[in-house]
Short mmCIF file of C-alpha atoms in Angstrom, two decimals:
data_model
loop_
_atom_site.label_atom_id
_atom_site.label_comp_id
_atom_site.label_asym_id
_atom_site.label_seq_id
_atom_site.Cartn_x
_atom_site.Cartn_y
_atom_site.Cartn_z
CA UNK A 3 -23.16 2.61 25.15
CA UNK A 4 -20.99 5.25 26.78
CA UNK A 5 -24.06 7.10 28.13
CA UNK A 6 -25.43 3.96 29.78
CA UNK A 7 -22.05 3.03 31.23
CA UNK A 8 -21.57 6.56 32.56
CA UNK A 9 -25.01 6.64 34.22
CA UNK A 10 -24.75 3.12 35.68
CA UNK A 11 -21.24 3.53 37.08
CA UNK A 12 -21.98 7.04 38.37
CA UNK A 13 -25.07 5.85 40.31
CA UNK A 14 -23.13 2.91 41.79
CA UNK A 15 -20.13 5.09 42.69
CA UNK A 16 -21.91 8.09 44.22
CA UNK A 17 -24.43 5.92 46.10
CA UNK A 18 -21.49 3.93 47.53
CA UNK A 19 -19.61 7.14 48.35
CA UNK A 20 -22.58 8.60 50.27
CA UNK A 21 -23.03 5.32 52.18
CA UNK A 22 -19.33 5.19 53.03
CA UNK A 23 -19.26 8.78 54.30
CA UNK A 24 -22.37 8.08 56.43
CA UNK A 25 -20.76 4.88 57.82
CA UNK A 26 -17.53 6.71 58.75
CA UNK A 27 -19.47 9.56 60.40
CA UNK A 28 -21.70 7.22 62.43
CA UNK A 29 -19.06 4.64 63.44
CA UNK A 30 -15.95 6.82 63.54
CA UNK A 31 -14.05 4.14 61.54
CA UNK A 32 -12.58 4.09 58.02
CA UNK A 33 -12.89 0.29 57.79
CA UNK A 34 -15.58 -2.17 58.82
CA UNK A 35 -15.94 -2.75 62.57
CA UNK A 36 -14.26 -5.99 63.76
CA UNK A 37 -13.26 -6.77 60.18
CA UNK A 38 -16.86 -6.85 58.97
CA UNK A 39 -17.75 -5.65 55.48
CA UNK A 40 -19.14 -2.13 55.20
CA UNK A 41 -22.67 -2.69 53.85
CA UNK A 42 -24.09 -1.38 50.60
CA UNK A 43 -20.82 -0.39 48.87
CA UNK A 44 -20.57 -1.02 45.14
CA UNK A 45 -17.26 0.64 44.21
CA UNK A 46 -16.03 -2.58 42.55
CA UNK A 47 -19.04 -2.59 40.21
CA UNK A 48 -18.15 0.85 38.85
CA UNK A 49 -14.42 0.04 38.71
CA UNK A 50 -14.82 -3.26 36.83
CA UNK A 51 -17.30 -1.87 34.30
CA UNK A 52 -15.06 1.09 33.46
CA UNK A 53 -11.97 -1.15 33.33
CA UNK A 54 -13.58 -3.54 30.83
CA UNK A 55 -14.78 -0.72 28.59
CA UNK A 56 -11.37 1.04 28.64
CA UNK A 57 -9.63 -2.27 27.90
CA UNK A 58 -11.96 -2.76 24.95
CA UNK A 59 -11.23 0.72 23.60
CA UNK A 60 -7.48 0.14 24.06
CA UNK A 61 -7.61 -3.08 22.04
CA UNK A 62 -9.68 -1.36 19.35
CA UNK A 63 -7.18 1.53 19.13
CA UNK A 64 -4.33 -0.95 18.88
CA UNK A 65 -6.07 -2.75 16.01
CA UNK A 66 -6.70 0.54 14.18
CA UNK A 67 -3.07 1.49 14.73
CA UNK A 68 -2.00 -1.51 12.66
CA UNK A 69 -4.02 -0.40 9.66
CA UNK A 70 -2.68 3.17 9.93
CA UNK A 71 0.74 1.74 9.04
CA UNK A 72 -0.41 1.91 5.42
CA UNK A 73 -0.58 5.70 5.61
CA UNK A 74 2.81 5.86 7.36
CA UNK A 75 4.37 3.80 4.57
CA UNK A 76 2.87 6.08 1.92
CA UNK A 77 4.21 9.12 3.77
CA UNK A 78 7.61 7.42 3.86
CA UNK A 79 7.64 7.46 0.05
CA UNK A 80 7.82 11.27 0.07
CA UNK A 81 11.21 12.91 -0.33
CA UNK A 82 12.32 14.94 2.70
CA UNK A 83 14.50 17.49 0.85
CA UNK A 84 14.92 18.94 -2.63
CA UNK A 85 17.99 20.31 -4.43
CA UNK A 86 16.68 23.67 -5.69
CA UNK A 87 18.38 26.17 -8.05
CA UNK A 88 17.72 29.75 -6.89
CA UNK A 89 19.70 32.45 -8.66
CA UNK A 90 23.33 31.34 -8.81
CA UNK A 91 22.97 29.00 -5.83
CA UNK A 92 22.00 25.34 -5.51
CA UNK A 93 20.31 24.79 -2.15
CA UNK A 94 19.19 21.67 -0.29
CA UNK A 95 15.82 22.73 1.12
CA UNK A 96 13.15 20.92 3.16
CA UNK A 97 10.32 19.79 0.90
CA UNK A 98 7.84 22.23 2.48
CA UNK A 99 9.99 25.19 1.38
CA UNK A 100 9.73 24.32 -2.32
CA UNK A 101 7.46 26.71 -4.23
CA UNK A 102 5.78 26.43 -7.63
CA UNK A 103 8.15 27.38 -10.43
CA UNK A 104 11.32 26.27 -8.60
CA UNK A 105 13.90 24.46 -10.76
CA UNK A 106 14.92 21.23 -8.99
CA UNK A 107 17.88 18.94 -9.74
CA UNK A 108 17.41 15.17 -9.37
CA UNK A 109 20.46 12.88 -9.48
CA UNK A 110 20.59 9.08 -10.09
CA UNK A 111 19.03 7.04 -7.26
CA UNK A 112 17.18 10.01 -5.74
CA UNK A 113 13.43 10.45 -5.26
CA UNK A 114 11.60 13.06 -7.29
CA UNK A 115 10.55 15.58 -4.57
CA UNK A 116 7.35 17.02 -6.10
CA UNK A 117 5.34 16.88 -9.34
CA UNK A 118 6.73 18.83 -12.28
CA UNK A 119 7.92 19.02 -15.89
CA UNK A 120 11.48 18.21 -17.06
CA UNK A 121 13.25 21.25 -18.52
CA UNK A 122 16.76 19.80 -18.95
CA UNK A 123 18.21 16.28 -19.26
CA UNK A 124 16.47 12.92 -19.12
CA UNK A 125 16.37 9.62 -17.27
CA UNK A 126 14.53 6.35 -16.64
CA UNK A 127 12.14 6.67 -13.71
CA UNK A 128 10.55 3.90 -11.64
CA UNK A 129 6.86 4.89 -11.43
CA UNK A 130 5.56 1.50 -10.22
CA UNK A 131 4.35 2.89 -6.90
CA UNK A 132 2.06 5.35 -8.73
CA UNK A 133 1.10 3.83 -12.08
CA UNK A 134 1.79 0.13 -11.55
CA UNK A 135 4.08 0.17 -14.63
CA UNK A 136 6.54 -2.61 -13.77
CA UNK A 137 9.43 -1.35 -15.92
CA UNK A 138 11.08 2.10 -15.56
CA UNK A 139 9.76 4.77 -17.92
CA UNK A 140 12.05 6.85 -20.13
CA UNK A 141 11.61 10.60 -19.48
CA UNK A 142 12.89 13.50 -21.55
CA UNK A 143 12.40 17.27 -21.76
CA UNK A 144 8.74 18.43 -21.42
CA UNK A 145 7.71 15.07 -19.89
CA UNK A 146 5.85 15.09 -16.56
CA UNK A 147 7.43 13.60 -13.43
CA UNK A 148 5.61 12.55 -10.26
CA UNK A 149 6.73 13.26 -6.70
CA UNK A 150 7.81 10.12 -4.77
CA UNK A 151 8.92 8.18 -7.88
CA UNK A 152 12.56 7.05 -8.08
CA UNK A 153 15.10 8.32 -10.60
CA UNK A 154 17.10 5.35 -11.87
CA UNK A 155 19.84 6.51 -14.25
CA UNK A 156 20.50 10.03 -15.54
CA UNK A 157 20.37 13.46 -13.91
CA UNK A 158 17.77 16.01 -14.90
CA UNK A 159 16.28 19.36 -13.93
CA UNK A 160 12.55 19.93 -13.68
CA UNK A 161 10.17 22.77 -12.90
CA UNK A 162 7.89 22.25 -9.88
CA UNK A 163 4.22 22.47 -10.88
CA UNK A 164 2.40 20.87 -7.94
CA UNK A 165 3.63 21.03 -4.34
CA UNK A 166 2.44 20.11 -0.83
CA UNK A 167 -1.08 18.68 -0.71
CA UNK A 168 -1.47 19.13 -4.49
CA UNK A 169 1.02 16.39 -5.45
CA UNK A 170 -0.17 13.03 -6.76
CA UNK A 171 1.27 11.17 -3.75
CA UNK A 172 -0.45 13.54 -1.28
CA UNK A 173 -3.76 12.92 -3.05
CA UNK A 174 -3.25 9.14 -2.73
CA UNK A 175 -2.53 9.53 1.02
CA UNK A 176 -5.71 11.61 1.34
CA UNK A 177 -7.72 8.89 -0.42
CA UNK A 178 -6.41 6.22 2.00
CA UNK A 179 -7.18 8.42 5.03
CA UNK A 180 -10.72 9.03 3.77
CA UNK A 181 -11.21 5.32 3.17
CA UNK A 182 -10.09 4.44 6.70
CA UNK A 183 -12.27 7.16 8.23
CA UNK A 184 -15.41 6.29 6.29
CA UNK A 185 -18.42 4.66 7.94
CA UNK A 186 -20.14 1.52 6.73
CA UNK A 187 -23.91 1.77 6.02
CA UNK A 188 -24.64 -0.52 9.00
CA UNK A 189 -23.02 2.06 11.31
CA UNK A 190 -25.56 4.69 10.27
CA UNK A 191 -28.36 2.26 11.17
CA UNK A 192 -26.73 1.59 14.55
CA UNK A 193 -26.47 5.34 15.21
CA UNK A 194 -30.19 5.81 14.45
CA UNK A 195 -31.15 2.90 16.73
CA UNK A 196 -28.97 4.17 19.60
CA UNK A 197 -30.67 7.59 19.39
CA UNK A 198 -33.89 5.81 20.54
CA UNK A 199 -32.37 2.92 22.50
CA UNK A 200 -30.49 4.94 25.15
CA UNK A 201 -33.43 7.19 26.17
CA UNK A 202 -35.71 4.11 26.23
CA UNK A 203 -33.36 2.23 28.58
CA UNK A 204 -33.05 5.25 30.90
CA UNK A 205 -36.86 5.59 30.93
CA UNK A 206 -37.31 1.89 31.81
CA UNK A 207 -34.66 2.19 34.54
CA UNK A 208 -36.43 5.21 36.08
CA UNK A 209 -39.74 3.36 35.89
CA UNK A 210 -38.15 0.36 37.64
CA UNK A 211 -36.83 2.63 40.42
CA UNK A 212 -40.23 4.30 40.84
CA UNK A 213 -42.15 0.98 41.05
CA UNK A 214 -39.77 -0.53 43.62
CA UNK A 215 -39.41 2.58 45.76
CA UNK A 216 -42.83 4.27 45.51
CA UNK A 217 -45.23 1.41 44.77
CA UNK A 218 -43.72 -1.70 46.36
CA UNK A 219 -42.04 0.29 49.15
CA UNK A 220 -38.54 -1.19 48.86
CA UNK A 221 -35.57 0.58 50.44
CA UNK A 222 -33.69 3.35 48.60
CA UNK A 223 -30.63 1.08 48.38
CA UNK A 224 -32.55 -1.78 46.78
CA UNK A 225 -34.42 0.54 44.40
CA UNK A 226 -31.20 2.23 43.24
CA UNK A 227 -29.57 -1.17 42.66
CA UNK A 228 -32.58 -2.22 40.57
CA UNK A 229 -32.20 1.05 38.58
CA UNK A 230 -28.48 0.40 38.07
CA UNK A 231 -29.05 -3.26 37.16
CA UNK A 232 -31.45 -2.34 34.34
CA UNK A 233 -28.98 0.18 32.90
CA UNK A 234 -25.93 -2.07 33.16
CA UNK A 235 -27.68 -5.20 31.85
CA UNK A 236 -29.25 -3.27 28.95
CA UNK A 237 -25.85 -1.80 28.08
CA UNK A 238 -24.00 -4.00 25.53
CA UNK A 239 -20.79 -3.72 27.52
CA UNK A 240 -19.78 -7.26 26.52
CA UNK A 241 -19.59 -6.03 22.93
CA UNK A 242 -17.33 -3.23 24.15
CA UNK A 243 -14.72 -5.87 24.90
CA UNK A 244 -15.61 -8.75 22.59
CA UNK A 245 -15.93 -6.76 19.35
CA UNK A 246 -12.58 -4.88 19.59
CA UNK A 247 -10.87 -8.11 20.62
CA UNK A 248 -12.26 -9.88 17.56
CA UNK A 249 -11.19 -6.94 15.37
CA UNK A 250 -7.69 -6.94 16.87
CA UNK A 251 -7.20 -10.68 16.35
CA UNK A 252 -8.68 -10.58 12.83
CA UNK A 253 -6.68 -7.58 11.62
CA UNK A 254 -3.55 -8.90 13.37
CA UNK A 255 -3.79 -12.26 11.63
CA UNK A 256 -4.42 -10.47 8.34
CA UNK A 257 -1.32 -8.29 8.84
CA UNK A 258 0.77 -11.42 9.50
CA UNK A 259 -0.22 -12.69 6.05
CA UNK A 260 0.23 -9.34 4.31
CA UNK A 261 -3.49 -8.47 4.20
CA UNK A 262 -4.48 -4.95 5.25
CA UNK A 263 -7.97 -4.82 6.85
CA UNK A 264 -9.36 -1.34 7.46
CA UNK A 265 -11.47 -2.26 10.49
CA UNK A 266 -14.44 -4.20 11.82
CA UNK A 267 -16.85 -3.47 8.96
CA UNK A 268 -14.67 -4.88 6.15
CA UNK A 269 -13.80 -7.85 8.39
CA UNK A 270 -17.49 -8.54 9.05
CA UNK A 271 -18.41 -8.30 5.36
CA UNK A 272 -15.52 -10.54 4.22
CA UNK A 273 -17.77 -13.61 4.34
CA UNK A 274 -19.99 -12.02 1.68
CA UNK A 275 -17.19 -11.39 -0.85
CA UNK A 276 -18.05 -12.59 -4.36
CA UNK A 277 -15.29 -10.78 -6.29
CA UNK A 278 -11.64 -9.94 -5.61
CA UNK A 279 -9.54 -7.35 -7.46
CA UNK A 280 -5.75 -7.91 -7.41
CA UNK A 281 -3.20 -5.26 -8.29
CA UNK A 282 -0.61 -6.60 -10.74
CA UNK A 283 2.79 -5.17 -9.84
CA UNK A 284 4.23 -6.67 -6.67
CA UNK A 285 1.03 -8.62 -5.88
CA UNK A 286 0.60 -11.12 -8.70
CA UNK A 287 4.11 -10.40 -10.03
CA UNK A 288 7.50 -10.09 -8.36
CA UNK A 289 7.69 -6.38 -9.18
CA UNK A 290 11.15 -6.46 -10.76
CA UNK A 291 12.31 -7.26 -14.33
CA UNK A 292 13.95 -10.60 -15.14
CA UNK A 293 15.31 -12.14 -18.35
CA UNK A 294 12.75 -14.58 -19.79
CA UNK A 295 13.99 -15.36 -23.32
CA UNK A 296 17.19 -15.27 -25.39
CA UNK A 297 16.63 -15.60 -29.17
CA UNK A 298 19.27 -16.02 -31.91
CA UNK A 299 18.67 -14.74 -35.47
CA UNK A 300 22.03 -15.10 -37.30
CA UNK A 301 23.80 -18.31 -36.32
CA UNK A 302 25.22 -17.29 -32.94
CA UNK A 303 24.33 -19.49 -29.97
CA UNK A 304 22.03 -18.19 -27.21
CA UNK A 305 25.02 -18.18 -24.82
CA UNK A 306 26.99 -15.99 -27.23
CA UNK A 307 24.03 -13.56 -27.58
CA UNK A 308 23.75 -13.34 -23.79
CA UNK A 309 27.54 -12.96 -23.40
CA UNK A 310 27.75 -9.97 -25.75
CA UNK A 311 24.54 -8.34 -24.44
CA UNK A 312 25.58 -8.71 -20.78
CA UNK A 313 29.10 -7.40 -21.53
CA UNK A 314 27.57 -4.24 -23.04
CA UNK A 315 24.95 -3.82 -20.32
CA UNK A 316 27.46 -4.27 -17.49
CA UNK A 317 28.56 -0.67 -18.10
CA UNK A 318 25.03 0.67 -18.51
CA UNK A 319 22.99 2.32 -15.72
CA UNK A 320 19.60 1.36 -17.21
CA UNK A 321 17.40 -0.82 -14.90
CA UNK A 322 16.90 -3.44 -17.61
CA UNK A 323 20.68 -3.65 -18.00
CA UNK A 324 20.96 -4.78 -14.38
CA UNK A 325 18.47 -7.61 -15.02
CA UNK A 326 20.48 -8.88 -18.02
CA UNK A 327 23.84 -8.59 -16.25
CA UNK A 328 22.54 -10.46 -13.18
CA UNK A 329 21.01 -13.20 -15.34
CA UNK A 330 24.37 -13.75 -17.09
CA UNK A 331 26.18 -13.71 -13.76
CA UNK A 332 23.83 -16.39 -12.33
CA UNK A 333 24.47 -18.55 -15.43
CA UNK A 334 28.25 -18.13 -14.98
CA UNK A 335 28.60 -16.51 -18.39
CA UNK A 336 32.10 -15.10 -18.92
CA UNK A 337 31.90 -11.42 -19.92
CA UNK A 338 34.12 -9.73 -22.52
CA UNK A 339 35.93 -6.42 -22.25
CA UNK A 340 34.02 -3.60 -23.93
CA UNK A 341 35.73 -0.59 -25.49
CA UNK A 342 34.26 2.70 -26.75
CA UNK A 343 31.09 2.15 -24.71
CA UNK A 344 28.36 4.78 -25.17
CA UNK A 345 24.76 5.08 -24.03
CA UNK A 346 22.25 6.30 -26.61
CA UNK A 347 19.42 7.90 -24.54
CA UNK A 348 15.99 6.47 -25.27
CA UNK A 349 17.44 3.83 -27.58
CA UNK A 350 20.09 1.62 -25.97
CA UNK A 351 23.88 1.24 -25.90
CA UNK A 352 26.80 0.54 -28.21
CA UNK A 353 30.35 -0.72 -27.70
CA UNK A 354 33.21 -2.62 -29.27
CA UNK A 355 33.91 -6.24 -28.29
CA UNK A 356 37.07 -7.55 -29.93
CA UNK A 357 37.11 -5.72 -33.25
CA UNK A 358 33.35 -5.61 -33.82
CA UNK A 359 31.04 -2.73 -32.86
CA UNK A 360 27.75 -3.97 -31.38
CA UNK A 361 24.45 -2.19 -30.78
CA UNK A 362 21.98 -3.36 -28.15
CA UNK A 363 18.61 -1.71 -27.52
CA UNK A 364 15.03 -1.21 -28.66
CA UNK A 365 13.45 -1.14 -32.14
CA UNK A 366 14.25 2.56 -32.54
CA UNK A 367 17.97 1.91 -32.07
CA UNK A 368 18.05 -0.74 -34.80
CA UNK A 369 15.79 1.11 -37.25
CA UNK A 370 16.74 4.78 -36.68
CA UNK A 371 20.40 4.60 -35.60
CA UNK A 372 21.78 1.39 -37.15
CA UNK A 373 19.40 1.67 -40.15
CA UNK A 374 18.57 -2.04 -40.33
CA UNK A 375 15.13 -3.49 -41.17
CA UNK A 376 13.46 -5.82 -38.68
CA UNK A 377 10.71 -7.18 -40.95
CA UNK A 378 12.27 -10.67 -41.11
CA UNK A 379 12.09 -11.00 -37.32
CA UNK A 380 8.85 -9.09 -36.74
CA UNK A 381 6.83 -12.24 -36.01
CA UNK A 382 9.23 -13.47 -33.30
CA UNK A 383 9.53 -10.01 -31.74
CA UNK A 384 5.76 -9.45 -31.76
CA UNK A 385 5.16 -12.86 -30.19
CA UNK A 386 7.40 -11.94 -27.26
CA UNK A 387 5.84 -8.47 -26.93
CA UNK A 388 2.34 -9.96 -26.91
CA UNK A 389 3.41 -11.90 -23.82
CA UNK A 390 4.06 -8.58 -22.06
CA UNK A 391 7.84 -8.70 -22.51
CA UNK A 392 10.24 -5.88 -23.37
CA UNK A 393 12.41 -7.00 -26.30
CA UNK A 394 15.95 -5.68 -26.84
CA UNK A 395 17.81 -6.44 -30.06
CA UNK A 396 21.52 -7.13 -30.54
CA UNK A 397 23.03 -6.08 -33.87
CA UNK A 398 26.18 -5.09 -35.71
CA UNK A 399 26.20 -2.47 -38.47
CA UNK A 400 25.53 -5.27 -40.97
CA UNK A 401 22.89 -7.54 -39.38
CA UNK A 402 20.62 -8.30 -36.42
CA UNK A 403 22.12 -11.10 -34.34
CA UNK A 404 19.48 -11.86 -31.73
CA UNK A 405 17.17 -10.62 -29.02
CA UNK A 406 16.85 -10.68 -25.23
CA UNK A 407 13.37 -10.40 -23.67
CA UNK A 408 12.84 -9.00 -20.18
CA UNK A 409 9.60 -8.98 -18.16
CA UNK A 410 8.16 -8.59 -14.68
CA UNK A 411 7.59 -12.27 -13.91
CA UNK A 412 4.65 -13.85 -12.09
CA UNK A 413 5.09 -15.10 -8.51
CA UNK A 414 5.19 -18.88 -8.17
CA UNK A 415 2.14 -18.88 -5.86
CA UNK A 416 -0.12 -16.50 -7.85
CA UNK A 417 -1.75 -19.07 -10.15
CA UNK A 418 -2.45 -21.43 -7.24
CA UNK A 419 -4.08 -18.60 -5.24
CA UNK A 420 -6.26 -17.50 -8.18
CA UNK A 421 -7.40 -21.08 -8.83
CA UNK A 422 -8.28 -21.58 -5.15
CA UNK A 423 -10.46 -18.44 -5.18
CA UNK A 424 -12.16 -19.39 -8.44
CA UNK A 425 -13.02 -22.85 -7.03
CA UNK A 426 -14.90 -21.04 -4.24
CA UNK A 427 -17.00 -19.26 -6.83
CA UNK A 428 -15.25 -15.91 -6.37
CA UNK A 429 -14.74 -13.79 -9.49
CA UNK A 430 -11.10 -12.66 -9.80
CA UNK A 431 -10.08 -9.40 -11.47
CA UNK A 432 -6.65 -7.90 -12.15
CA UNK A 433 -6.15 -4.12 -12.10
CA UNK A 434 -2.99 -2.36 -13.27
CA UNK A 435 -1.60 0.90 -14.56
CA UNK A 436 0.36 -1.09 -17.14
CA UNK A 437 -0.57 -1.19 -20.83
CA UNK A 438 -3.32 -3.52 -22.06
CA UNK A 439 -1.03 -5.98 -23.89
CA UNK A 440 1.24 -6.54 -20.87
CA UNK A 441 -1.79 -6.77 -18.57
CA UNK A 442 -3.47 -9.45 -20.69
CA UNK A 443 -0.23 -11.43 -20.94
CA UNK A 444 0.26 -11.54 -17.16
CA UNK A 445 -3.44 -12.28 -16.54
CA UNK A 446 -3.38 -15.25 -18.91
CA UNK A 447 -0.43 -16.76 -17.02
CA UNK A 448 -2.39 -16.87 -13.75
CA UNK A 449 -5.79 -17.75 -15.25
CA UNK A 450 -7.52 -14.37 -14.89
CA UNK A 451 -9.91 -13.30 -17.65
CA UNK A 452 -11.22 -10.06 -16.11
CA UNK A 453 -8.53 -7.41 -16.74
CA UNK A 454 -8.59 -3.66 -16.02
CA UNK A 455 -5.53 -1.96 -17.56
CA UNK A 456 -4.10 1.59 -17.70
CA UNK A 457 -5.90 2.50 -14.46
CA UNK A 458 -4.56 5.43 -12.42
CA UNK A 459 -4.28 5.31 -8.58
CA UNK A 460 -7.33 7.53 -7.91
CA UNK A 461 -9.39 5.33 -10.27
CA UNK A 462 -8.20 2.22 -8.42
#
């Protein structure tokens, strides 16, 4: 298209320029005599054609700029600096100055700067942006950490193993860039057609000029205008404006509704969609843990279980603790004073309320630390876990009192959206980095039967 536009506008412009120079030389006037129009000038033809094409390209660039926001957001996930131990000094260095083998300190609330292996300490890390795992993951010495993930609770030191373009997040950014820069198969066909179309149009235009000027005997002006007309009419300049405008409106409307459209090709093929794959965390679910169940096992009321659990968790830094504390706060549960509070890494917490010492945490805490059996309550606990919930148990040294279940809950609109798509005959899939049991539990709540679990970002 650009070749035809360039030839057509160039012929119109230079022919008009030569005519104008001749008119000025013969009439000694820069404007038409007595206000008359200078004949055979076609500057406006060239100007309007170029203006429309440039406007089209501007609108297309603007539409593409919207989709590039995805890459900018991914880049925003990267840490800008790292706290590096070198010799006896602890230095805050720009991320590009970190080298493999550096020991890096990460404090609570900070982003992990690069990929590496923990050498000292431990924490709970939010890896949802990489793995899709909705709940923070406990990390200890010799565990791998991923650059861009968020440290929730403890401080730790890790050894940098992958830096710069080698990190997991950089690889994801590269995948998105490659996806946005890729060509659809139809574009290759269009390129092959244009390789023949443009020379054919130029040949027909030259033939038209020759017939009018040499055979019919028309004037040079008329013959050149016939030549230009063939080129301009054959050129799909309307598409140069209409197509980018349609892309801009389509991608803009999609962006307003939270849908990222890579460009014209995906937009064009949207009408042919027969299957949709939804990510779980933050798409079908809210992306943050909430209390879903409170169970009593030893005569205490559910309110009393929640009161003791929330009192203990108020002093904890664990992400699940925040969910329990907020739930109690919303229910106006009065919290008790806790003495001798202590966190037990990887297990849970303990503390004294009144004169009784309570333990609150996972199965390991109750079985390995408190030394109580959970066989009597296994069925209830398993039932909750099969629904994709994380179960925390409340106990004293003598008995298990109850349980609190926490899960990443489904958005209110997810089931309705899935049903609407299924009614249109579209197959709906759910893909997640979460474990199979949690994935199936969430999928069943929204009516999805096709589930892909434990899928890494590059596999997505």
